[in-house]
Amino acid sequence: MRLTLAALNVGLGLVYVLLGVIFLIDLKRGWRTMGYSHLGVAMVAMAFTCGPHHLEHGLHLALAGRPAGPMEVLALVVGLPPAAFWAALRLEALAGGRGDRFVGGTPRWLAALPQVFASYALVVGATLLLLLGDGSTFDRRLVPNVVLIGMYGTIASYLLRTQRANRASLGGWSVSGLSLTGLFSTCAVMHATWLAYAVAGTYDIDGHGVIVSWLSVPAALYFLWVVRALWLGTVTDWNHTATGLVHEGLAEETDPLVAA
Amino acid sequence: MATFTAPTRPVRGGTIRRVPAAGPMTAGPARPRKAEPDLLAVRAAALARVALAIGTGMLGSALGGLAPRTEAFYLLVGLVWLPWACVMLLANDGRGQLAVQGGPMSDCLMVFAAQCLLPTAGAVTLLAQVLVVCFAASVWPARPAWLLAVVSTSLTLFAQTVVPEADRLEIPLLVLFGVVLGAVVVLINRIVSRQGLAAQSSSRMRAKADTILARVAEGLIVTDSVGTILQCNPAGERLVGPGLRNPVGASCRDALGLHEGERLLDCSRGCPLLSLGGEGRTDDGREVWRLREDGRRQPLLASAAAVVAEDGRVAEVVHSIRDITRLKEADEAKTLFLATASHELKTPLTIIGGFAEAMLTFPDMSREQRDEAMRAVHRRTLELRAIVERLLLSSKIESGTVDLSLRLLDVRPLLDERVAALVGATGRQVDLALAGDELVAVADQAALSTVVDHLLDNAAKYSGRGPLALGAERDGNGVRIWVRDEGIGMDPEQAAHCFDKFWQGESSDERRFGGAGIGLYIVQSLVHAMGGAIEVDSVVGRGTTFTVVLTLQLPTPPAAADPPGIAEASAIKELMRQIGVPSRSAV
């Protein structure tokens, strides 16, 4: 199980780094004509912090003999499909393909997904709580993990919101958008499981992991800021076109921070 | 300091009066009011707060063997202050008050936590409190800033009671801290209020002036006393024309070249528009003209006002120039229309009146003679109705109220019917050449009938008894319809203007053919409205061919956004679309 988890982590880490390279190439290509892209840079930052994060986990599992908790394996297995879908679509787009699929309407399996995910998160949460016994201690080096759980969850909720707005106007769902939403949700759960094992004392906290986690915090914050600012229209990016086409979305009325 | 001395002049039944500038002078008793908070500063502070929180958190992770209080401080930073700082950073985008007010408040509490948990950092925390209050005073109104200063002082004093006695700060230092805090609030509030007021007034005035200058239809050109252009609004730039992209710095004479009559106005010794008077001058300005790039005269209405310096000399001259080409054209068109319409209406009315008078004068005329007279009256009445209908249609086209029902239409039966109608009405022979079984194009049936009727009437009118031909054939893009006569034809100059409204090939005093001069204008307008094109090919003395090309494509609505699943060329743009980021205008 430990080696399987290590292999999955290394694979995932390499895919993220590859995606980072793809976005970096695209960023360089479009820079001259469209200027700086916040989303592009944020994606690159995410890919180059998430990728090393998983690589670091994988290498510690494989080489340093770190144990693999079953809940972490479960979290990774659940997180793999959206990550794989999204990465495959990005690779398809890189090869000149469509890079997305459209799901018309809201089929039953899709309508059931939120409930399924909520149940999964509840079960994982409850199981993790059972892990925490008397010997559990919260080390201050785990702070970035807590922050990342909150950020990934917030990013996922923003993405879900934009997906819902997209569905309202297009009458269906973008598989790529949905898988990215799922990716962030499952990442939050993965971090939560790792955190629980670390608090329970099952996992040791290693210095490399702490550094990569701290580096992930500004990257995730930047990504969250970009997604939100793009949605609100407070930042100029490559979505600014000369066509004058303006998509009316949820925008200000539904943003709690704006309302505040 | 220059004074603006625009003369008071009557305009549309009223007068332009000098209105005092908005701002401090018109705001009544001057009461400094704080402007909107500097959002850039709030954003910078939010970024700095996040960076500091992350840095402190990282430092906490790196340090080992910490005392329980210090450990608690770092946990507080990582688990409370950092998330809160992130929220502040995000809230800043929404332009809400949360970022403006929440940031300094949280900072003050965080410094208080440091004062309690990191007693060795005592003096540094005092400095931090001063910085926090400074920032709050610069973005908050005076009262909340004062309140924060008081809270900050109280918390600092309270912190001294919970730290070990050895780590407590000296009382003189605390007193100095309180004094500095109060002084900082007073000074910053005053500076910010003054600056805010000045900036507010200045930006309001500037925005108002910019809007007026940009939106006003008249060209406004400011020159110095010897005619060098200093400033020019967009309408002025348009007047100067594309030949001179940036007129600033050019001389008024070169850029505008205004003429009064046949005399070129020379600005080198003062603006002649300021001194022009007498005949031709109106209260709204003076009629002048300039030579356009195409060599035609552009009529303008120009006026000038001097900006007089304190020593009484003219410092600058503000020119107001209005292009009156359209007004002139409209005036000429109106004159032409009145002349043409009255001439066209007069002929049948004279005949109708003559026959009516004859029937009244000779009540005993024979039945045949009376019937002949009645037929003549009826014919002329129909002519009158046709003239009035054309004028009405022309008016509808002009106002854009012609409704067309565009659809794919087989024009073959329509052309058959219109030719048959002409043959029936005039007895003229028309050669009809329709190639192909189905001649389908996008058209409106009634509009196309009008087009064909007008072209056939025109051909019949200008060809005497000569042969007429109408043909249609498939074209790559739809259907090509042509109407040919072997009449008097037109020279290239006449052909170039034949679609102009009220235009006639012959001058009014030698007109042989009559007509209001709006038939071809109507034809061209309707063809364009159907998405088609019309062209004319004519040779004097050999006849004219009008060709109408109608397309097969219905006018398409504006392109909608791409549906998902069609990849953008850029992975980043594609990702934006997929995650539902709205496309926005580049304006």
mmCIF file of C-alpha atoms in Angstrom, chain B residues 61-289:
data_model
loop_
_atom_site.group_PDB
_atom_site.id
_atom_site.type_symbol
_atom_site.label_atom_id
_atom_site.label_comp_id
_atom_site.label_asym_id
_atom_site.label_seq_id
_atom_site.Cartn_x
_atom_site.Cartn_y
_atom_site.Cartn_z
ATOM 1 C CA SER B 61 7.782 26.645 11.738
ATOM 2 C CA ALA B 62 11.528 26.988 11.488
ATOM 3 C CA LEU B 63 12.255 27.870 15.100
ATOM 4 C CA GLY B 64 12.663 25.129 17.625
ATOM 5 C CA GLY B 65 12.376 24.906 21.411
ATOM 6 C CA LEU B 66 9.935 27.752 21.843
ATOM 7 C CA ALA B 67 8.349 28.781 25.135
ATOM 8 C CA PRO B 68 4.637 27.947 25.418
ATOM 9 C CA ARG B 69 3.652 31.647 25.108
ATOM 10 C CA THR B 70 5.776 32.113 21.991
ATOM 11 C CA GLU B 71 4.396 28.893 20.533
ATOM 12 C CA ALA B 72 0.867 30.192 21.167
ATOM 13 C CA PHE B 73 1.753 33.428 19.407
ATOM 14 C CA TYR B 74 2.907 31.620 16.262
ATOM 15 C CA LEU B 75 -0.184 29.422 16.282
ATOM 16 C CA LEU B 76 -2.320 32.530 16.594
ATOM 17 C CA VAL B 77 -0.540 34.064 13.636
ATOM 18 C CA GLY B 78 -0.904 30.957 11.468
ATOM 19 C CA LEU B 79 -4.405 29.919 12.387
ATOM 20 C CA VAL B 80 -6.115 33.284 12.946
ATOM 21 C CA TRP B 81 -4.194 36.227 11.568
ATOM 22 C CA LEU B 82 -3.065 34.622 8.291
ATOM 23 C CA PRO B 83 -6.570 33.437 7.264
ATOM 24 C CA TRP B 84 -7.982 36.808 8.308
ATOM 25 C CA ALA B 85 -5.281 38.612 6.290
ATOM 26 C CA CYS B 86 -6.240 36.489 3.268
ATOM 27 C CA VAL B 87 -9.893 37.434 3.716
ATOM 28 C CA MET B 88 -8.872 41.103 3.906
ATOM 29 C CA LEU B 89 -6.880 40.775 0.699
ATOM 30 C CA LEU B 90 -9.818 39.211 -1.110
ATOM 31 C CA ALA B 91 -12.344 41.637 0.359
ATOM 32 C CA ASN B 92 -10.279 44.490 -0.981
ATOM 33 C CA ASP B 93 -11.318 43.495 -4.484
ATOM 34 C CA GLY B 94 -14.942 43.933 -3.724
ATOM 35 C CA ARG B 95 -14.357 47.579 -2.723
ATOM 36 C CA GLY B 96 -16.255 46.836 0.456
ATOM 37 C CA GLN B 97 -15.587 48.464 3.807
ATOM 38 C CA LEU B 98 -14.493 45.136 5.295
ATOM 39 C CA ALA B 99 -10.955 45.485 3.955
ATOM 40 C CA VAL B 100 -10.679 49.136 4.945
ATOM 41 C CA GLN B 101 -11.908 48.709 8.501
ATOM 42 C CA GLY B 102 -11.084 45.098 9.271
ATOM 43 C CA GLY B 103 -7.383 45.306 8.422
ATOM 44 C CA PRO B 104 -6.204 47.885 10.974
ATOM 45 C CA MET B 105 -8.516 46.436 13.652
ATOM 46 C CA SER B 106 -7.047 42.966 13.261
ATOM 47 C CA ASP B 107 -3.538 44.397 13.136
ATOM 48 C CA CYS B 108 -4.126 46.254 16.405
ATOM 49 C CA LEU B 109 -5.361 43.056 18.076
ATOM 50 C CA MET B 110 -2.440 41.086 16.664
ATOM 51 C CA VAL B 111 0.063 43.587 18.042
ATOM 52 C CA PHE B 112 -1.742 43.343 21.380
ATOM 53 C CA ALA B 113 -1.327 39.558 21.216
ATOM 54 C CA ALA B 114 2.385 40.072 20.557
ATOM 55 C CA GLN B 115 2.595 42.452 23.509
ATOM 56 C CA CYS B 116 1.078 39.787 25.736
ATOM 57 C CA LEU B 117 2.826 36.717 24.331
ATOM 58 C CA LEU B 118 6.194 38.123 23.223
ATOM 59 C CA PRO B 119 7.120 40.434 26.113
ATOM 60 C CA THR B 120 10.710 40.789 24.917
ATOM 61 C CA ALA B 121 9.501 42.536 21.781
ATOM 62 C CA GLY B 122 8.007 45.417 23.825
ATOM 63 C CA ALA B 123 9.469 48.463 22.059
ATOM 64 C CA VAL B 124 8.953 46.934 18.618
ATOM 65 C CA THR B 125 5.280 46.352 19.381
ATOM 66 C CA LEU B 126 4.881 50.025 20.322
ATOM 67 C CA LEU B 127 6.276 50.992 16.954
ATOM 68 C CA ALA B 128 3.937 48.487 15.302
ATOM 69 C CA GLN B 129 0.941 50.039 17.094
ATOM 70 C CA VAL B 130 1.991 53.489 15.894
ATOM 71 C CA LEU B 131 2.237 52.205 12.330
ATOM 72 C CA VAL B 132 -1.191 50.575 12.541
ATOM 73 C CA VAL B 133 -2.781 53.758 13.876
ATOM 74 C CA CYS B 134 -0.970 55.828 11.216
ATOM 75 C CA PHE B 135 -2.428 53.645 8.501
ATOM 76 C CA ALA B 136 -5.895 53.719 10.047
ATOM 77 C CA ALA B 137 -5.777 57.501 10.329
ATOM 78 C CA SER B 138 -4.911 57.756 6.648
ATOM 79 C CA VAL B 139 -7.815 55.597 5.449
ATOM 80 C CA TRP B 140 -10.439 56.018 8.171
ATOM 81 C CA PRO B 141 -12.482 59.054 9.119
ATOM 82 C CA ALA B 142 -11.221 61.032 12.130
ATOM 83 C CA ARG B 143 -13.482 59.591 14.851
ATOM 84 C CA PRO B 144 -12.831 55.888 14.245
ATOM 85 C CA ALA B 145 -9.118 56.683 13.925
ATOM 86 C CA TRP B 146 -9.212 58.401 17.326
ATOM 87 C CA LEU B 147 -11.112 55.466 18.752
ATOM 88 C CA LEU B 148 -8.497 53.046 17.448
ATOM 89 C CA ALA B 149 -5.733 55.179 18.968
ATOM 90 C CA VAL B 150 -7.512 55.056 22.331
ATOM 91 C CA VAL B 151 -8.122 51.294 22.052
ATOM 92 C CA SER B 152 -4.525 50.754 21.012
ATOM 93 C CA THR B 153 -3.227 52.717 24.017
ATOM 94 C CA SER B 154 -5.586 50.904 26.379
ATOM 95 C CA LEU B 155 -4.607 47.479 25.065
ATOM 96 C CA THR B 156 -0.922 48.360 25.373
ATOM 97 C CA LEU B 157 -1.439 49.415 28.968
ATOM 98 C CA PHE B 158 -3.488 46.298 29.662
ATOM 99 C CA ALA B 159 -0.758 44.105 28.129
ATOM 100 C CA GLN B 160 1.661 45.540 30.685
ATOM 101 C CA THR B 161 -0.440 44.025 33.436
ATOM 102 C CA VAL B 162 -0.236 40.478 32.072
ATOM 103 C CA VAL B 163 3.462 40.292 31.214
ATOM 104 C CA PRO B 164 6.079 39.489 33.855
ATOM 105 C CA GLU B 165 7.154 42.546 35.809
ATOM 106 C CA ALA B 166 10.695 42.362 34.447
ATOM 107 C CA ASP B 167 9.459 42.697 30.881
ATOM 108 C CA ARG B 168 7.182 45.683 31.469
ATOM 109 C CA LEU B 169 7.891 48.908 29.573
ATOM 110 C CA GLU B 170 9.011 52.114 31.261
ATOM 111 C CA ILE B 171 6.211 54.527 32.155
ATOM 112 C CA PRO B 172 7.832 57.511 30.338
ATOM 113 C CA LEU B 173 8.042 55.380 27.204
ATOM 114 C CA LEU B 174 4.346 54.539 27.484
ATOM 115 C CA VAL B 175 3.458 58.210 28.001
ATOM 116 C CA LEU B 176 5.535 59.143 24.970
ATOM 117 C CA PHE B 177 3.764 56.393 23.061
ATOM 118 C CA GLY B 178 0.348 57.843 23.933
ATOM 119 C CA VAL B 179 1.414 61.367 22.958
ATOM 120 C CA VAL B 180 2.919 60.222 19.675
ATOM 121 C CA LEU B 181 -0.210 58.249 18.870
ATOM 122 C CA GLY B 182 -2.442 61.295 19.453
ATOM 123 C CA ALA B 183 -0.166 63.601 17.473
ATOM 124 C CA VAL B 184 0.000 61.147 14.614
ATOM 125 C CA VAL B 185 -3.793 60.944 14.397
ATOM 126 C CA VAL B 186 -4.181 64.722 14.435
ATOM 127 C CA LEU B 187 -1.506 65.364 11.839
ATOM 128 C CA ILE B 188 -2.424 62.587 9.451
ATOM 129 C CA ASN B 189 -6.109 63.372 9.639
ATOM 130 C CA ARG B 190 -5.470 66.980 8.828
ATOM 131 C CA ILE B 191 -3.120 66.226 5.938
ATOM 132 C CA VAL B 192 -5.387 63.583 4.497
ATOM 133 C CA SER B 193 -8.471 65.766 4.819
ATOM 134 C CA ARG B 194 -6.785 68.638 3.002
ATOM 135 C CA GLN B 195 -5.355 66.418 0.318
ATOM 136 C CA GLY B 196 -8.601 64.538 -0.102
ATOM 137 C CA LEU B 197 -10.538 67.737 -0.481
ATOM 138 C CA ALA B 198 -8.122 69.166 -3.011
ATOM 139 C CA ALA B 199 -7.923 65.913 -4.949
ATOM 140 C CA GLN B 200 -11.695 65.525 -4.908
ATOM 141 C CA SER B 201 -12.256 69.009 -6.202
ATOM 142 C CA SER B 202 -9.495 68.761 -8.756
ATOM 143 C CA SER B 203 -10.598 65.381 -10.062
ATOM 144 C CA ARG B 204 -14.224 66.494 -10.232
ATOM 145 C CA MET B 205 -13.303 69.592 -12.175
ATOM 146 C CA ARG B 206 -10.994 67.664 -14.422
ATOM 147 C CA ALA B 207 -13.519 64.909 -15.047
ATOM 148 C CA LYS B 208 -16.170 67.482 -15.833
ATOM 149 C CA ALA B 209 -13.906 69.404 -18.166
ATOM 150 C CA ASP B 210 -12.681 66.227 -19.859
ATOM 151 C CA THR B 211 -16.216 64.955 -20.347
ATOM 152 C CA ILE B 212 -17.389 68.243 -21.765
ATOM 153 C CA LEU B 213 -14.403 68.546 -24.073
ATOM 154 C CA ALA B 214 -14.629 64.940 -25.217
ATOM 155 C CA ARG B 215 -18.377 64.842 -25.735
ATOM 156 C CA VAL B 216 -19.066 68.248 -27.148
ATOM 157 C CA ALA B 217 -19.832 68.098 -30.861
ATOM 158 C CA GLU B 218 -18.085 71.360 -31.562
ATOM 159 C CA GLY B 219 -14.377 71.395 -32.203
ATOM 160 C CA LEU B 220 -12.610 73.300 -29.444
ATOM 161 C CA ILE B 221 -9.119 74.435 -30.278
ATOM 162 C CA VAL B 222 -7.004 76.492 -27.910
ATOM 163 C CA THR B 223 -4.171 78.498 -29.419
ATOM 164 C CA ASP B 224 -1.667 80.927 -28.023
ATOM 165 C CA SER B 225 -1.726 84.558 -29.068
ATOM 166 C CA VAL B 226 0.154 83.873 -32.312
ATOM 167 C CA GLY B 227 -1.979 80.957 -33.431
ATOM 168 C CA THR B 228 0.019 77.925 -32.267
ATOM 169 C CA ILE B 229 -2.345 75.137 -31.249
ATOM 170 C CA LEU B 230 -2.001 74.254 -27.564
ATOM 171 C CA GLN B 231 -4.983 72.016 -26.994
ATOM 172 C CA CYS B 232 -7.574 70.315 -29.114
ATOM 173 C CA ASN B 233 -10.598 68.191 -28.275
ATOM 174 C CA PRO B 234 -11.542 65.035 -30.265
ATOM 175 C CA ALA B 235 -14.084 66.923 -32.369
ATOM 176 C CA GLY B 236 -11.366 69.466 -33.161
ATOM 177 C CA GLU B 237 -8.997 66.674 -34.173
ATOM 178 C CA ARG B 238 -11.651 65.285 -36.467
ATOM 179 C CA LEU B 239 -12.045 68.705 -38.032
ATOM 180 C CA VAL B 240 -8.347 69.031 -38.642
ATOM 181 C CA GLY B 241 -8.575 65.675 -40.359
ATOM 182 C CA PRO B 242 -6.512 62.523 -40.571
ATOM 183 C CA GLY B 243 -3.700 64.299 -42.381
ATOM 184 C CA LEU B 244 -2.493 65.849 -39.138
ATOM 185 C CA ARG B 245 -2.665 63.264 -36.385
ATOM 186 C CA ASN B 246 -1.593 65.506 -33.560
ATOM 187 C CA PRO B 247 -2.385 69.118 -34.251
ATOM 188 C CA VAL B 248 -0.847 70.353 -30.995
ATOM 189 C CA GLY B 249 2.141 72.497 -31.849
ATOM 190 C CA ALA B 250 1.028 73.209 -35.399
ATOM 191 C CA SER B 251 -0.040 76.661 -36.426
ATOM 192 C CA CYS B 252 -3.729 77.374 -36.680
ATOM 193 C CA ARG B 253 -3.207 78.614 -40.231
ATOM 194 C CA ASP B 254 -1.564 75.374 -41.382
ATOM 195 C CA ALA B 255 -3.831 73.008 -39.474
ATOM 196 C CA LEU B 256 -7.145 74.686 -40.173
ATOM 197 C CA GLY B 257 -6.554 77.156 -43.003
ATOM 198 C CA LEU B 258 -9.784 79.022 -42.357
ATOM 199 C CA HIS B 259 -11.084 81.245 -45.122
ATOM 200 C CA GLU B 260 -13.430 84.180 -44.814
ATOM 201 C CA GLY B 261 -14.921 84.627 -48.249
ATOM 202 C CA GLU B 262 -11.900 84.135 -50.483
ATOM 203 C CA ARG B 263 -9.419 85.501 -47.917
ATOM 204 C CA LEU B 264 -7.213 83.155 -45.887
ATOM 205 C CA LEU B 265 -7.355 84.140 -42.226
ATOM 206 C CA ASP B 266 -3.910 84.825 -40.810
ATOM 207 C CA CYS B 267 -3.503 84.159 -37.077
ATOM 208 C CA SER B 268 0.136 85.217 -36.785
ATOM 209 C CA ARG B 269 -0.824 88.684 -35.553
ATOM 210 C CA GLY B 270 -3.705 87.690 -33.367
ATOM 211 C CA CYS B 271 -6.793 85.668 -34.041
ATOM 212 C CA PRO B 272 -8.799 87.362 -36.780
ATOM 213 C CA LEU B 273 -11.967 85.707 -35.519
ATOM 214 C CA LEU B 274 -11.727 87.873 -32.403
ATOM 215 C CA SER B 275 -11.778 91.055 -34.435
ATOM 216 C CA LEU B 276 -14.167 90.065 -37.203
ATOM 217 C CA GLY B 277 -17.314 92.056 -37.133
ATOM 218 C CA GLY B 278 -19.893 93.623 -39.307
ATOM 219 C CA GLU B 279 -21.607 91.834 -42.114
ATOM 220 C CA GLY B 280 -21.866 88.050 -41.870
ATOM 221 C CA ARG B 281 -21.185 87.908 -38.158
ATOM 222 C CA THR B 282 -23.877 86.341 -36.056
ATOM 223 C CA ASP B 283 -24.104 85.925 -32.319
ATOM 224 C CA ASP B 284 -23.329 82.214 -32.702
ATOM 225 C CA GLY B 285 -20.166 82.760 -34.698
ATOM 226 C CA ARG B 286 -19.005 83.487 -38.169
ATOM 227 C CA GLU B 287 -19.350 81.449 -41.297
ATOM 228 C CA VAL B 288 -15.939 80.470 -42.649
ATOM 229 C CA TRP B 289 -14.652 77.527 -44.661
#
